[in-house]
Amino acid sequence: MTAKLLLVDDEPGVREAVTAYLEDSGFEVTAVANGQAALEYLETNVPDLIITDIMMPHMDGYAFLEKVRQQPHLNHIPVIFLTARGMTRDRIQGYDAGCDAYLAKPFDPEELVAIIKNRAAAASGCPG
């Protein structure tokens, strides 16, 4: 079964590059530009995993993650922060906020795929 991913990032170049790489890696990707668009998508869709930037206009990744975690039908979905904020304190803040994994930009796409496979397998109860 193909894992369905939601990618949330306000940078068009990042959305396009990450989407292309993940699709080439066998994932089904829906990409949106901000947290509000992601919440609208999540009203009628439940992806297997969410990848989100932190620094976005209108609603940052922390506020988006909080809203996801408040929804009973969504709070089980693994969330990966993919962000330019790479200091140790930033990563700790991300984990404290409830993300499942934290990857700083620039990143190795192969590492992102490995994290996705690991988190999706853990969420489904199947070994990676």
PDB file of C-alpha atoms in Angstrom, residues 89-102:
ATOM      1  CA  ARG A  89      16.820  24.198  21.358  1.00  0.00           C
ATOM      2  CA  ASP A  90      14.615  24.377  18.235  1.00  0.00           C
ATOM      3  CA  ARG A  91      14.546  20.587  17.950  1.00  0.00           C
ATOM      4  CA  ILE A  92      13.739  20.229  21.645  1.00  0.00           C
ATOM      5  CA  GLN A  93      10.903  22.748  21.266  1.00  0.00           C
ATOM      6  CA  GLY A  94       9.581  20.724  18.324  1.00  0.00           C
ATOM      7  CA  TYR A  95       9.626  17.454  20.239  1.00  0.00           C
ATOM      8  CA  ASP A  96       8.069  19.154  23.271  1.00  0.00           C
ATOM      9  CA  ALA A  97       5.299  20.418  20.972  1.00  0.00           C
ATOM     10  CA  GLY A  98       4.549  16.850  19.891  1.00  0.00           C
ATOM     11  CA  CYS A  99       6.296  16.265  16.574  1.00  0.00           C
ATOM     12  CA  ASP A 100       7.400  12.707  15.849  1.00  0.00           C
ATOM     13  CA  ALA A 101      10.582  13.649  13.987  1.00  0.00           C
ATOM     14  CA  TYR A 102      12.522  16.837  13.283  1.00  0.00           C
TER      15      TYR A 102
END
